[in-house]
mmCIF file of C-alpha atoms in Angstrom:
data_model
loop_
_atom_site.group_PDB
_atom_site.id
_atom_site.type_symbol
_atom_site.label_atom_id
_atom_site.label_comp_id
_atom_site.label_asym_id
_atom_site.label_seq_id
_atom_site.Cartn_x
_atom_site.Cartn_y
_atom_site.Cartn_z
ATOM 1 C CA MET A 509 -14.141 -2.834 17.038
ATOM 2 C CA GLU A 510 -16.723 -4.335 14.739
ATOM 3 C CA TYR A 511 -15.747 -3.367 11.127
ATOM 4 C CA THR A 512 -18.797 -2.431 8.721
ATOM 5 C CA THR A 513 -17.161 -0.104 6.289
ATOM 6 C CA ILE A 514 -14.027 -1.868 5.745
ATOM 7 C CA LYS A 515 -12.928 -5.471 5.524
ATOM 8 C CA PRO A 516 -9.353 -6.427 7.244
ATOM 9 C CA GLU A 517 -7.781 -9.619 6.675
ATOM 10 C CA ILE A 518 -4.533 -11.004 7.227
ATOM 11 C CA LYS A 519 -2.756 -13.344 4.864
ATOM 12 C CA ASN A 520 0.776 -14.800 4.708
ATOM 13 C CA HIS A 521 2.048 -11.790 6.765
ATOM 14 C CA THR A 522 -0.088 -9.129 4.743
ATOM 15 C CA GLY A 523 -2.596 -7.106 6.156
ATOM 16 C CA ILE A 524 -5.084 -6.370 3.854
ATOM 17 C CA ILE A 525 -7.633 -3.402 4.038
ATOM 18 C CA ILE A 526 -10.627 -3.532 1.796
ATOM 19 C CA PHE A 527 -12.933 -0.426 1.493
ATOM 20 C CA ASN A 528 -16.345 -1.861 1.911
ATOM 21 C CA ARG A 529 -18.726 0.959 0.839
ATOM 22 C CA SER A 530 -18.687 -0.061 -3.019
ATOM 23 C CA ASP A 531 -22.536 1.281 -3.403
ATOM 24 C CA GLU A 532 -21.229 4.549 -2.441
ATOM 25 C CA GLY A 533 -18.025 4.498 -4.393
ATOM 26 C CA ASN A 534 -16.102 3.722 -0.986
ATOM 27 C CA SER A 535 -16.604 7.423 -0.076
ATOM 28 C CA VAL A 536 -15.266 8.878 3.122
ATOM 29 C CA MET A 537 -17.533 9.386 6.159
ATOM 30 C CA LEU A 538 -16.851 9.285 9.933
ATOM 31 C CA LYS A 539 -17.414 5.591 10.369
ATOM 32 C CA PHE A 540 -15.263 4.792 7.615
ATOM 33 C CA MET A 541 -12.548 6.972 8.832
ATOM 34 C CA GLU A 542 -13.014 5.607 12.523
ATOM 35 C CA GLU A 543 -12.452 2.137 11.432
ATOM 36 C CA LEU A 544 -9.823 2.876 8.886
ATOM 37 C CA ALA A 545 -7.801 4.869 11.769
ATOM 38 C CA HIS A 546 -8.438 1.986 14.162
ATOM 39 C CA ILE A 547 -7.142 -0.849 11.911
ATOM 40 C CA SER A 548 -4.041 1.228 10.528
ATOM 41 C CA GLU A 549 -3.124 1.426 14.208
ATOM 42 C CA ILE A 550 -3.449 -2.394 14.879
ATOM 43 C CA TYR A 551 -1.418 -3.231 11.584
ATOM 44 C CA LYS A 552 1.353 -0.555 12.422
ATOM 45 C CA GLU A 553 1.888 -2.205 15.785
ATOM 46 C CA ASP A 554 1.444 -6.071 14.687
ATOM 47 C CA LYS A 555 4.848 -7.377 14.099
ATOM 48 C CA ASN A 556 3.277 -10.560 12.248
ATOM 49 C CA ILE A 557 2.132 -8.091 9.471
ATOM 50 C CA ARG A 558 5.167 -7.354 7.221
ATOM 51 C CA VAL A 559 3.234 -5.554 4.453
ATOM 52 C CA VAL A 560 -0.048 -3.734 4.176
ATOM 53 C CA VAL A 561 -2.432 -3.676 1.035
ATOM 54 C CA LEU A 562 -5.274 -1.082 0.563
ATOM 55 C CA LYS A 563 -7.917 -1.987 -1.882
ATOM 56 C CA GLY A 564 -11.380 -0.624 -2.961
ATOM 57 C CA SER A 565 -14.283 -2.914 -3.533
ATOM 58 C CA GLY A 566 -16.541 -2.484 -6.502
ATOM 59 C CA SER A 567 -15.353 -0.257 -9.297
ATOM 60 C CA HIS A 568 -13.783 2.478 -7.362
ATOM 61 C CA PHE A 569 -10.777 2.831 -5.092
ATOM 62 C CA SER A 570 -12.334 5.816 -3.360
ATOM 63 C CA VAL A 571 -14.453 8.815 -4.659
ATOM 64 C CA GLY A 572 -13.456 11.030 -1.815
ATOM 65 C CA GLY A 573 -15.834 12.716 0.769
ATOM 66 C CA ASP A 574 -19.571 11.382 1.280
ATOM 67 C CA LEU A 575 -21.000 15.028 0.570
ATOM 68 C CA LYS A 576 -24.542 13.590 1.141
ATOM 69 C CA ALA A 577 -23.535 12.337 4.472
ATOM 70 C CA PHE A 578 -21.938 15.576 5.370
ATOM 71 C CA ALA A 579 -24.829 17.648 4.267
ATOM 72 C CA ALA A 580 -27.243 15.747 6.584
ATOM 73 C CA GLU A 581 -25.339 17.011 9.440
ATOM 74 C CA GLY A 582 -27.024 20.358 8.669
ATOM 75 C CA SER A 583 -25.410 23.173 10.997
ATOM 76 C CA GLY A 584 -23.203 20.669 12.562
ATOM 77 C CA ILE A 585 -21.322 20.003 9.201
ATOM 78 C CA SER A 586 -17.983 21.785 10.655
ATOM 79 C CA PRO A 587 -17.347 20.162 13.809
ATOM 80 C CA HIS A 588 -18.451 16.891 11.999
ATOM 81 C CA LEU A 589 -15.950 17.179 9.016
ATOM 82 C CA ARG A 590 -13.287 18.061 11.682
ATOM 83 C CA GLN A 591 -13.656 14.616 13.288
ATOM 84 C CA VAL A 592 -13.821 13.060 9.804
ATOM 85 C CA THR A 593 -10.512 14.549 8.911
ATOM 86 C CA LEU A 594 -8.920 14.005 12.243
ATOM 87 C CA HIS A 595 -9.510 10.169 11.938
ATOM 88 C CA LEU A 596 -8.390 10.336 8.135
ATOM 89 C CA ASN A 597 -5.051 12.184 9.518
ATOM 90 C CA LYS A 598 -4.453 9.618 11.846
ATOM 91 C CA ALA A 599 -4.762 6.645 9.197
ATOM 92 C CA ILE A 600 -2.698 8.589 6.800
ATOM 93 C CA ILE A 601 0.110 9.320 9.405
ATOM 94 C CA ASN A 602 0.027 5.613 10.535
ATOM 95 C CA PHE A 603 0.458 4.360 6.925
ATOM 96 C CA VAL A 604 3.492 6.694 6.372
ATOM 97 C CA LYS A 605 5.106 6.119 9.690
ATOM 98 C CA MET A 606 4.444 2.392 9.816
ATOM 99 C CA LYS A 607 7.847 0.457 9.625
ATOM 100 C CA LYS A 608 6.521 -1.836 6.764
ATOM 101 C CA PRO A 609 5.608 -1.174 3.129
ATOM 102 C CA VAL A 610 2.167 0.071 2.164
ATOM 103 C CA ILE A 611 0.642 -0.956 -1.249
ATOM 104 C CA ALA A 612 -2.296 0.596 -2.870
ATOM 105 C CA ALA A 613 -4.159 -1.667 -5.590
ATOM 106 C CA VAL A 614 -6.416 0.727 -7.405
ATOM 107 C CA ASN A 615 -9.170 -0.339 -9.403
ATOM 108 C CA GLY A 616 -10.925 2.618 -10.603
ATOM 109 C CA THR A 617 -11.886 6.296 -9.740
ATOM 110 C CA VAL A 618 -9.744 7.969 -7.273
ATOM 111 C CA ALA A 619 -10.760 11.445 -5.913
ATOM 112 C CA GLY A 620 -10.522 13.712 -2.900
ATOM 113 C CA ALA A 621 -9.319 12.052 0.122
ATOM 114 C CA GLY A 622 -8.661 8.942 -1.904
ATOM 115 C CA MET A 623 -6.028 10.724 -3.327
ATOM 116 C CA GLY A 624 -4.437 11.218 0.104
ATOM 117 C CA LEU A 625 -4.784 7.402 0.623
ATOM 118 C CA VAL A 626 -2.756 6.835 -2.588
ATOM 119 C CA CYS A 627 -0.235 9.574 -1.936
ATOM 120 C CA ALA A 628 0.290 7.996 1.508
ATOM 121 C CA ALA A 629 1.180 4.344 -0.001
ATOM 122 C CA ASP A 630 4.818 3.472 -0.920
ATOM 123 C CA ILE A 631 3.871 1.614 -4.041
ATOM 124 C CA VAL A 632 0.741 1.932 -6.119
ATOM 125 C CA VAL A 633 -0.484 -0.216 -8.658
ATOM 126 C CA ALA A 634 -3.488 0.955 -10.762
ATOM 127 C CA THR A 635 -5.466 -0.681 -13.661
ATOM 128 C CA LYS A 636 -5.236 1.225 -16.940
ATOM 129 C CA LYS A 637 -8.973 2.418 -16.351
ATOM 130 C CA ALA A 638 -8.195 4.034 -13.138
ATOM 131 C CA ARG A 639 -8.620 7.851 -13.022
ATOM 132 C CA PHE A 640 -7.201 10.365 -10.419
ATOM 133 C CA VAL A 641 -8.843 13.837 -9.585
ATOM 134 C CA MET A 642 -8.719 16.106 -6.655
ATOM 135 C CA ALA A 643 -12.314 17.413 -7.186
ATOM 136 C CA TYR A 644 -12.026 19.767 -3.882
ATOM 137 C CA THR A 645 -12.445 23.197 -5.319
ATOM 138 C CA LYS A 646 -15.214 21.986 -7.679
ATOM 139 C CA ALA A 647 -17.166 21.661 -4.636
ATOM 140 C CA GLY A 648 -16.025 24.837 -2.909
ATOM 141 C CA LEU A 649 -13.949 22.966 -0.380
ATOM 142 C CA THR A 650 -10.042 22.778 0.402
ATOM 143 C CA PRO A 651 -7.606 19.813 0.239
ATOM 144 C CA ASP A 652 -7.292 17.400 2.998
ATOM 145 C CA GLY A 653 -5.934 13.912 3.565
ATOM 146 C CA ALA A 654 -2.410 15.316 3.211
ATOM 147 C CA THR A 655 -2.611 15.842 -0.487
ATOM 148 C CA SER A 656 -1.514 19.480 0.092
ATOM 149 C CA TYR A 657 1.463 17.901 1.759
ATOM 150 C CA PHE A 658 2.456 14.987 -0.660
ATOM 151 C CA LEU A 659 1.452 16.364 -4.106
ATOM 152 C CA PRO A 660 4.158 19.176 -4.278
ATOM 153 C CA ARG A 661 6.785 16.604 -3.090
ATOM 154 C CA LEU A 662 5.652 13.825 -5.481
ATOM 155 C CA ILE A 663 4.936 16.051 -8.559
ATOM 156 C CA GLY A 664 5.980 19.508 -8.045
ATOM 157 C CA LEU A 665 4.127 22.812 -7.300
ATOM 158 C CA LYS A 666 2.905 23.676 -10.881
ATOM 159 C CA LYS A 667 1.439 20.238 -11.412
ATOM 160 C CA SER A 668 -0.146 20.197 -7.927
ATOM 161 C CA LEU A 669 -1.725 23.451 -8.652
ATOM 162 C CA GLU A 670 -3.020 22.308 -12.000
ATOM 163 C CA LEU A 671 -4.652 19.282 -10.317
ATOM 164 C CA SER A 672 -6.024 21.368 -7.368
ATOM 165 C CA LEU A 673 -7.284 24.431 -9.038
ATOM 166 C CA LEU A 674 -8.185 23.202 -12.536
ATOM 167 C CA ASN A 675 -9.448 19.884 -11.239
ATOM 168 C CA ARG A 676 -7.811 17.851 -14.473
ATOM 169 C CA MET A 677 -8.459 14.212 -14.247
ATOM 170 C CA LEU A 678 -5.571 12.192 -14.832
ATOM 171 C CA THR A 679 -5.454 8.716 -16.696
ATOM 172 C CA ALA A 680 -3.545 5.948 -15.015
ATOM 173 C CA GLU A 681 -0.714 6.576 -17.594
ATOM 174 C CA GLU A 682 -0.359 10.069 -16.927
ATOM 175 C CA ALA A 683 -0.455 9.401 -13.237
ATOM 176 C CA LYS A 684 2.387 7.162 -13.596
ATOM 177 C CA GLU A 685 4.306 9.708 -16.114
ATOM 178 C CA TRP A 686 3.770 12.347 -13.309
ATOM 179 C CA GLY A 687 5.205 10.134 -10.518
ATOM 180 C CA LEU A 688 1.937 9.887 -8.745
ATOM 181 C CA ILE A 689 1.765 6.044 -9.014
ATOM 182 C CA THR A 690 4.157 3.317 -9.466
ATOM 183 C CA GLU A 691 3.022 1.065 -12.200
ATOM 184 C CA THR A 692 -0.280 0.247 -14.320
ATOM 185 C CA CYS A 693 -1.715 -3.112 -15.546
ATOM 186 C CA SER A 694 -5.007 -4.613 -16.967
ATOM 187 C CA ASP A 695 -8.042 -5.240 -14.981
ATOM 188 C CA THR A 696 -7.521 -8.701 -14.716
ATOM 189 C CA GLU A 697 -3.817 -8.542 -13.585
ATOM 190 C CA LEU A 698 -4.465 -6.132 -10.564
ATOM 191 C CA GLU A 699 -5.041 -8.860 -8.066
ATOM 192 C CA ASN A 700 -1.998 -11.230 -9.150
ATOM 193 C CA THR A 701 0.461 -8.246 -9.603
ATOM 194 C CA THR A 702 -0.607 -6.929 -6.142
ATOM 195 C CA ASN A 703 -0.263 -10.388 -4.572
ATOM 196 C CA LYS A 704 3.101 -11.087 -6.221
ATOM 197 C CA LEU A 705 4.472 -7.738 -4.673
ATOM 198 C CA ALA A 706 3.066 -8.241 -1.224
ATOM 199 C CA GLU A 707 4.354 -11.831 -1.182
ATOM 200 C CA SER A 708 7.882 -10.449 -2.166
ATOM 201 C CA MET A 709 8.140 -7.724 0.230
ATOM 202 C CA ALA A 710 6.575 -9.897 2.791
ATOM 203 C CA GLU A 711 9.777 -12.066 2.423
ATOM 204 C CA GLY A 712 11.984 -9.184 2.134
ATOM 205 C CA ALA A 713 14.168 -7.125 4.633
ATOM 206 C CA THR A 714 11.255 -5.501 6.836
ATOM 207 C CA GLU A 715 13.465 -3.622 9.412
ATOM 208 C CA ALA A 716 15.378 -2.134 6.174
ATOM 209 C CA PHE A 717 12.060 -1.301 4.360
ATOM 210 C CA GLY A 718 11.163 0.616 7.632
ATOM 211 C CA LEU A 719 14.151 2.485 8.133
ATOM 212 C CA THR A 720 14.563 3.425 4.334
ATOM 213 C CA LYS A 721 10.977 4.704 4.381
ATOM 214 C CA GLU A 722 12.147 6.894 7.564
ATOM 215 C CA LEU A 723 15.310 8.121 5.860
ATOM 216 C CA LEU A 724 13.355 9.165 2.513
ATOM 217 C CA TYR A 725 10.508 10.948 4.417
ATOM 218 C CA SER A 726 12.824 12.638 6.941
ATOM 219 C CA SER A 727 15.037 13.944 4.126
ATOM 220 C CA PHE A 728 12.789 17.081 3.312
ATOM 221 C CA HIS A 729 13.418 18.270 6.589
ATOM 222 C CA HIS A 730 17.083 17.635 7.174
ATOM 223 C CA SER A 731 20.310 19.381 5.945
ATOM 224 C CA LEU A 732 22.596 17.407 3.801
ATOM 225 C CA GLU A 733 25.074 16.796 6.813
ATOM 226 C CA ASP A 734 22.018 15.648 8.921
ATOM 227 C CA GLN A 735 20.830 13.271 6.408
ATOM 228 C CA THR A 736 23.997 11.687 5.463
ATOM 229 C CA GLU A 737 24.970 11.348 9.138
ATOM 230 C CA LYS A 738 21.834 9.580 9.791
ATOM 231 C CA GLU A 739 22.289 7.250 6.717
ATOM 232 C CA SER A 740 25.842 6.468 8.198
ATOM 233 C CA LEU A 741 24.480 5.547 11.463
ATOM 234 C CA LEU A 742 21.680 3.479 10.170
ATOM 235 C CA ILE A 743 23.637 1.453 7.507
ATOM 236 C CA ALA A 744 26.431 0.717 10.164
ATOM 237 C CA GLU A 745 23.862 -0.609 12.617
ATOM 238 C CA LYS A 746 22.097 -2.544 9.984
ATOM 239 C CA THR A 747 25.347 -4.399 9.123
ATOM 240 C CA ALA A 748 25.524 -5.820 12.357
ATOM 241 C CA SER A 749 21.793 -6.787 12.873
ATOM 242 C CA PRO A 750 20.370 -10.193 12.077
ATOM 243 C CA GLU A 751 18.617 -9.029 9.038
ATOM 244 C CA GLY A 752 21.875 -7.310 7.713
ATOM 245 C CA GLN A 753 24.121 -10.391 8.469
ATOM 246 C CA GLU A 754 21.704 -12.558 6.648
ATOM 247 C CA GLY A 755 21.509 -10.232 3.437
ATOM 248 C CA ILE A 756 25.337 -9.961 3.299
ATOM 249 C CA ASN A 757 25.950 -13.797 3.763
ATOM 250 C CA ALA A 758 23.285 -14.620 1.089
ATOM 251 C CA PHE A 759 24.948 -12.141 -1.343
ATOM 252 C CA LEU A 760 28.451 -13.617 -0.686
ATOM 253 C CA GLU A 761 26.822 -17.178 -0.897
ATOM 254 C CA LYS A 762 24.810 -16.382 -3.972
ATOM 255 C CA ARG A 763 21.696 -17.548 -2.616
ATOM 256 C CA LYS A 764 18.272 -16.164 -1.843
ATOM 257 C CA PRO A 765 18.122 -14.400 1.632
ATOM 258 C CA GLU A 766 15.849 -15.776 4.382
ATOM 259 C CA PHE A 767 15.270 -12.671 6.462
ATOM 260 C CA PRO A 768 14.195 -13.274 10.013
ATOM 261 C CA LYS A 769 10.376 -12.968 10.592
#
C-alpha cells in the first residue's frame, strides 16, 4: 500500500507511525483508517519490530473524526462511517493484541477517535500542553474507537460519564491523575523521552512484554481461579525459555540482560 495519510518508519527495532494530516489536525477519515489498519497489521506480524510508537504531526495528536469529509458523503454517510469505524476497530485491536509494547507520544489535542488510539496504547507520554476531550455528544454522536470499552476500565464509570456526557476537557496533568496517560513532559522533551522509552523497551524482554499485556487485558474476563492458573502456567513456561533464562542469569550475575532478538 502507498501511504499518504500516515508515515511509517522503522528505526532500531521500533515501528513508528506518524499521523500525516497535520493541516486537518490528523483527523480521522476513511483513507487514514485504511492505512492505519494496514500498517498495524504489518507491525503486529513483523518480528523485527519490538516496539511501536504512535505520533501526530503538526500541533495535534488527532482531533477525531473529519466531520467535513463525513458530511460530504451525503445520504451515504451511515455506510461510510461504518467502513471508517471497522478499519479503526481493526487498528485498535491490533495495537492491543500485538505482543509488543505500543507507546503514544501526544503532542497536542486528542479528541474523539484520537482518545481511542491513546487508550489502546500501553504507555502514553504527553506534553504539558496536551488536552483530552471526547467531543462525540457535542456533535450529536456516540463514542467509537473502543472508548466506551477502555475508559470505564482506565478511569472508572463516573469519570467516563463525565467525559462523555459533559465533554469535559482534561489537561495533561489531569489526564495523568485520572490514569488516562502515563507521564507528562515539556514540548522539547517529548521526542527524547519517547525515544528513550522505545529504545529501552526494544532491548527488553519482548515475549514477556507481550504475555504480560495478554494477562492484564484478559483479567477483566477471567475468574480469580482462571487468572491465577494462567499466571502459573505462563511464568513456569517463561523460566525455561531463552528469554527467561537470560533474565534469570543476568540477575544472578548482576549484569544487564541481553535478551534474544
